[in-house]
Amino acid sequence: MFSGPHRNRLQSGSMTDIKQYLRSLKVFEGDLPTFDAGAAPDRPDQLFVQWLKQAVAAGIREPHAMTLSTLGVDGNPAARVLILKNVDGNGWQFAVHAGSPKGRELLVHPAAALTFHWREQARQVRVRGRVSAAPAQQSAADFLARPTGSRAESLIGRQSQPLTGPEDLDRASQESRERVDQQPDLVEPAWTLYTLKAESVEFWQGDQERKHVRLNFVRTENGWEKGLLWP
Ligand SMILES: Cc1cc2nc3c(=O)[nH]c(=O)nc-3n(C[C@H](O)[C@H](O)[C@H](O)COP(=O)(O)O)c2cc1C
């Protein structure tokens, strides 16, 4: 895992070495894109799609993976990576099993933050807002558009519960797979498509000289207000 001059130092296992090792790692390396905030569109979803396409063109893997942060039922923050399903003027969409911890958290506290990080471009997008569940029909359509294996996994419905051993997972996966094969139209009723209606969206472009460019959109009664932020 570690190589070069850091290897021997790290093998000593000292926390000081790890601190120095971390300090030696580079950030914002390579050929970074520029961001002309003055030329940005007036809607954050439009700028987001521009950046997403630029991330794809730059060869960034899984640019549609994002961190969804919620408020845990115990009042503490909780975060995990999810896949973005859609984005337009109505908001950012993702789909989860309503019985999972994140689903239960959103039921109690329907607000969230999404964070995208496109490392090779030193770009970050931060979205915050209220979350609402789509009508059952839309959630069902999303469910049926998923690959067979993903549908079978969701139908088990035990995400994040303690697992006694891999054999229990194998058995449940096989049974669920057989159900899906026999009933390809089967829909998990707890599968829920959510829309995060953004209140604020920040676009962050890293700069090697640390003059990062930050453009923040804030929702107003009449649309969006754009403003720069200090790095
Ligand atoms: C790249 C990536 C994509 C993921 N996509 C999803 C997803 O679309 N839906 C999902 O439920 N979990 C997804 N996960 C797993 C979640 O991060 C998480 O472990 C799981 O949803 C359980 O979260 P919870 O216990 O907070 O409910 C993904 C993980 C990674 C690393």
XYZ file of C-alpha atoms and ligand atoms in Angstrom:
262
model
C 0.000 0.000 0.000
C 2.774 2.432 0.944
C 5.940 2.666 -1.111
C 9.042 4.786 -1.537
C 10.627 6.818 1.250
C 7.488 6.678 3.402
C 7.408 2.902 3.686
C 10.097 2.336 6.299
C 8.986 5.265 8.396
C 5.416 4.014 8.407
C 6.443 0.494 9.360
C 7.573 1.864 12.686
C 3.873 2.518 13.250
C 4.403 5.818 15.025
C 1.492 8.248 14.881
C 4.007 11.059 14.277
C 5.148 9.297 11.110
C 1.594 9.030 9.882
C 1.043 12.698 10.616
C 4.122 13.582 8.569
C 3.137 11.145 5.880
C -0.292 12.745 5.545
C 1.286 16.179 5.444
C 3.528 15.056 2.568
C 0.591 13.978 0.392
C -0.305 16.403 -2.357
C -3.629 18.109 -3.033
C -4.888 19.958 -6.118
C -2.232 18.301 -8.300
C -2.179 18.255 -12.078
C -3.803 20.257 -14.779
C -6.868 21.856 -13.188
C -9.743 23.442 -15.091
C -10.523 27.114 -14.673
C -13.941 28.341 -13.604
C -15.286 31.622 -14.890
C -17.952 32.294 -12.232
C -19.076 35.431 -14.097
C -20.167 33.333 -17.070
C -22.142 30.809 -14.983
C -25.804 30.200 -15.883
C -28.502 31.634 -13.625
C -29.711 28.256 -12.383
C -27.552 25.943 -10.267
C -28.965 22.773 -11.835
C -27.783 24.032 -15.241
C -24.272 24.724 -13.959
C -24.293 21.351 -12.210
C -25.058 19.542 -15.494
C -22.234 21.499 -17.194
C -19.792 20.439 -14.480
C -21.058 16.838 -14.495
C -20.474 16.588 -18.252
C -17.017 18.150 -17.867
C -16.243 15.579 -15.165
C -17.300 12.763 -17.508
C -15.207 14.286 -20.335
C -12.217 14.467 -17.960
C -12.548 10.720 -17.382
C -13.606 10.958 -13.745
C -15.033 7.678 -12.498
C -18.500 7.656 -10.947
C -19.014 11.413 -11.149
C -22.661 10.788 -10.205
C -21.641 9.340 -6.826
C -22.298 11.783 -3.983
C -22.275 11.888 -0.212
C -25.767 12.153 1.256
C -25.681 13.671 4.743
C -28.697 13.396 6.989
C -29.565 14.004 10.585
C -29.505 10.702 12.470
C -32.480 9.748 14.621
C -30.139 10.192 17.607
C -29.557 13.807 16.520
C -26.020 13.164 15.281
C -25.034 13.598 11.636
C -24.885 10.561 9.339
C -23.401 10.362 5.853
C -22.932 7.817 3.093
C -22.282 7.650 -0.653
C -25.214 7.245 -3.070
C -25.817 7.490 -6.794
C -27.600 10.533 -8.238
C -30.701 9.562 -10.244
C -31.712 12.838 -11.859
C -31.309 16.588 -11.647
C -33.420 19.389 -13.104
C -35.152 22.599 -12.070
C -37.087 20.658 -9.405
C -34.008 19.388 -7.638
C -31.559 16.522 -7.186
C -33.049 13.008 -7.033
C -31.886 9.830 -5.348
C -33.645 6.589 -4.401
C -33.304 4.498 -1.258
C -35.126 1.837 0.725
C -37.346 3.710 3.158
C -36.637 1.070 5.819
C -32.862 1.687 5.726
C -31.312 3.985 8.354
C -31.133 6.876 5.851
C -34.758 6.300 4.839
C -35.882 6.400 8.459
C -33.766 9.486 9.096
C -35.360 11.313 6.171
C -38.811 10.420 7.475
C -38.051 12.023 10.851
C -36.056 14.947 9.466
C -36.702 15.551 5.738
C -33.641 17.672 5.025
C -30.240 16.717 3.661
C -26.960 17.801 2.138
C -25.330 16.337 -0.962
C -21.598 16.617 -1.614
C -19.932 15.824 -4.922
C -16.141 15.674 -5.163
C -14.426 15.491 -8.539
C -10.886 15.026 -7.306
C -8.932 15.210 -10.568
C -10.533 18.588 -11.307
C -10.317 19.837 -7.702
C -14.036 20.496 -7.824
C -16.690 20.187 -5.160
C -20.435 20.857 -5.294
C -22.425 21.248 -2.074
C -26.220 21.117 -2.145
C -28.510 21.665 0.870
C -32.274 21.589 1.104
C -35.535 19.928 2.027
C -36.284 16.433 0.836
C -39.636 15.080 -0.314
C -40.723 11.620 -1.422
C -41.998 11.199 -4.976
C -45.426 9.616 -5.637
C -45.409 5.799 -5.360
C -45.768 5.408 -9.130
C -42.494 7.289 -9.793
C -40.670 5.316 -7.116
C -41.955 2.069 -8.655
C -40.768 3.159 -12.121
C -37.325 3.902 -10.695
C -37.261 0.508 -8.996
C -38.192 -1.368 -12.176
C -35.475 0.467 -14.150
C -32.779 -0.973 -11.852
C -30.730 -4.082 -12.749
C -32.124 -7.443 -11.607
C -29.450 -7.955 -8.946
C -30.076 -4.534 -7.408
C -33.837 -5.162 -7.294
C -33.300 -8.558 -5.672
C -30.994 -7.005 -3.057
C -33.517 -4.261 -2.235
C -36.357 -6.764 -1.915
C -34.509 -8.439 0.951
C -35.030 -5.150 2.766
C -32.495 -5.615 5.555
C -29.895 -3.011 4.604
C -27.540 -2.065 7.457
C -28.982 -4.653 9.868
C -26.400 -6.960 11.521
C -25.464 -9.960 9.336
C -24.627 -13.208 11.141
C -22.523 -14.603 8.285
C -22.060 -14.550 4.487
C -24.094 -17.749 4.103
C -27.228 -15.911 5.303
C -26.641 -13.261 2.638
C -26.073 -15.905 -0.056
C -29.310 -17.690 0.860
C -31.413 -14.519 1.002
C -29.892 -13.211 -2.270
C -30.629 -16.461 -4.073
C -34.225 -16.614 -2.816
C -34.804 -12.987 -3.709
C -33.244 -13.459 -7.150
C -35.612 -16.374 -7.817
C -38.594 -14.220 -6.808
C -37.498 -11.479 -9.227
C -36.915 -13.982 -12.036
C -40.412 -15.417 -11.511
C -42.092 -12.008 -11.084
C -40.117 -9.433 -13.097
C -42.729 -6.740 -12.350
C -42.364 -7.132 -8.594
C -41.879 -3.758 -6.882
C -40.478 -3.184 -3.396
C -43.130 -0.893 -1.852
C -40.579 0.749 0.454
C -38.334 1.788 -2.457
C -38.601 5.574 -2.500
C -37.438 8.210 -4.929
C -36.616 11.455 -3.136
C -36.170 14.962 -4.495
C -33.910 17.381 -2.688
C -35.186 20.886 -3.447
C -32.049 22.963 -3.062
C -31.994 26.022 -0.822
C -28.329 26.623 -1.565
C -25.811 25.185 -4.016
C -22.119 25.975 -3.893
C -19.663 25.337 -6.720
C -16.073 25.144 -5.537
C -13.116 25.181 -7.915
C -9.743 24.459 -6.340
C -6.687 26.458 -7.330
C -3.028 25.508 -6.855
C -2.282 28.996 -5.475
C -5.184 28.492 -3.038
C -7.230 31.226 -4.676
C -10.142 28.856 -4.901
C -13.206 30.100 -6.763
C -16.484 29.626 -4.890
C -19.837 30.485 -6.389
C -22.843 30.156 -4.108
C -26.474 30.067 -5.274
C -29.141 30.902 -2.691
C -32.834 30.412 -3.428
C -34.956 33.553 -3.183
C -38.661 34.200 -3.748
C -37.986 35.105 -7.367
C -35.360 32.591 -8.315
C -31.680 32.355 -7.465
C -29.182 34.847 -6.119
C -25.546 34.218 -7.023
C -22.551 35.368 -5.036
C -18.857 34.662 -4.596
C -17.463 33.376 -1.304
C -14.029 33.891 0.207
C -11.938 30.759 -0.178
C -20.050 4.486 -5.059
C -21.139 4.020 -4.120
C -22.453 4.033 -4.538
C -23.482 3.635 -3.692
N -24.762 3.720 -4.145
C -25.775 3.398 -3.310
C -27.126 3.597 -3.728
O -27.415 4.086 -4.837
N -28.116 3.234 -2.878
C -27.843 2.732 -1.620
O -28.792 2.442 -0.880
N -26.575 2.572 -1.180
C -25.532 2.897 -1.991
N -24.237 2.745 -1.560
C -24.022 2.206 -0.181
C -24.259 3.331 0.838
O -23.109 4.173 0.893
C -24.562 2.814 2.268
O -23.542 1.954 2.693
C -25.895 2.078 2.372
O -26.885 2.717 1.598
C -26.381 2.002 3.835
O -26.583 3.302 4.355
P -27.468 3.601 5.654
O -27.104 2.574 6.674
O -27.073 4.969 6.083
O -28.925 3.526 5.267
C -23.178 3.150 -2.378
C -21.846 3.146 -1.950
C -20.838 3.573 -2.807
C -19.413 3.577 -2.294
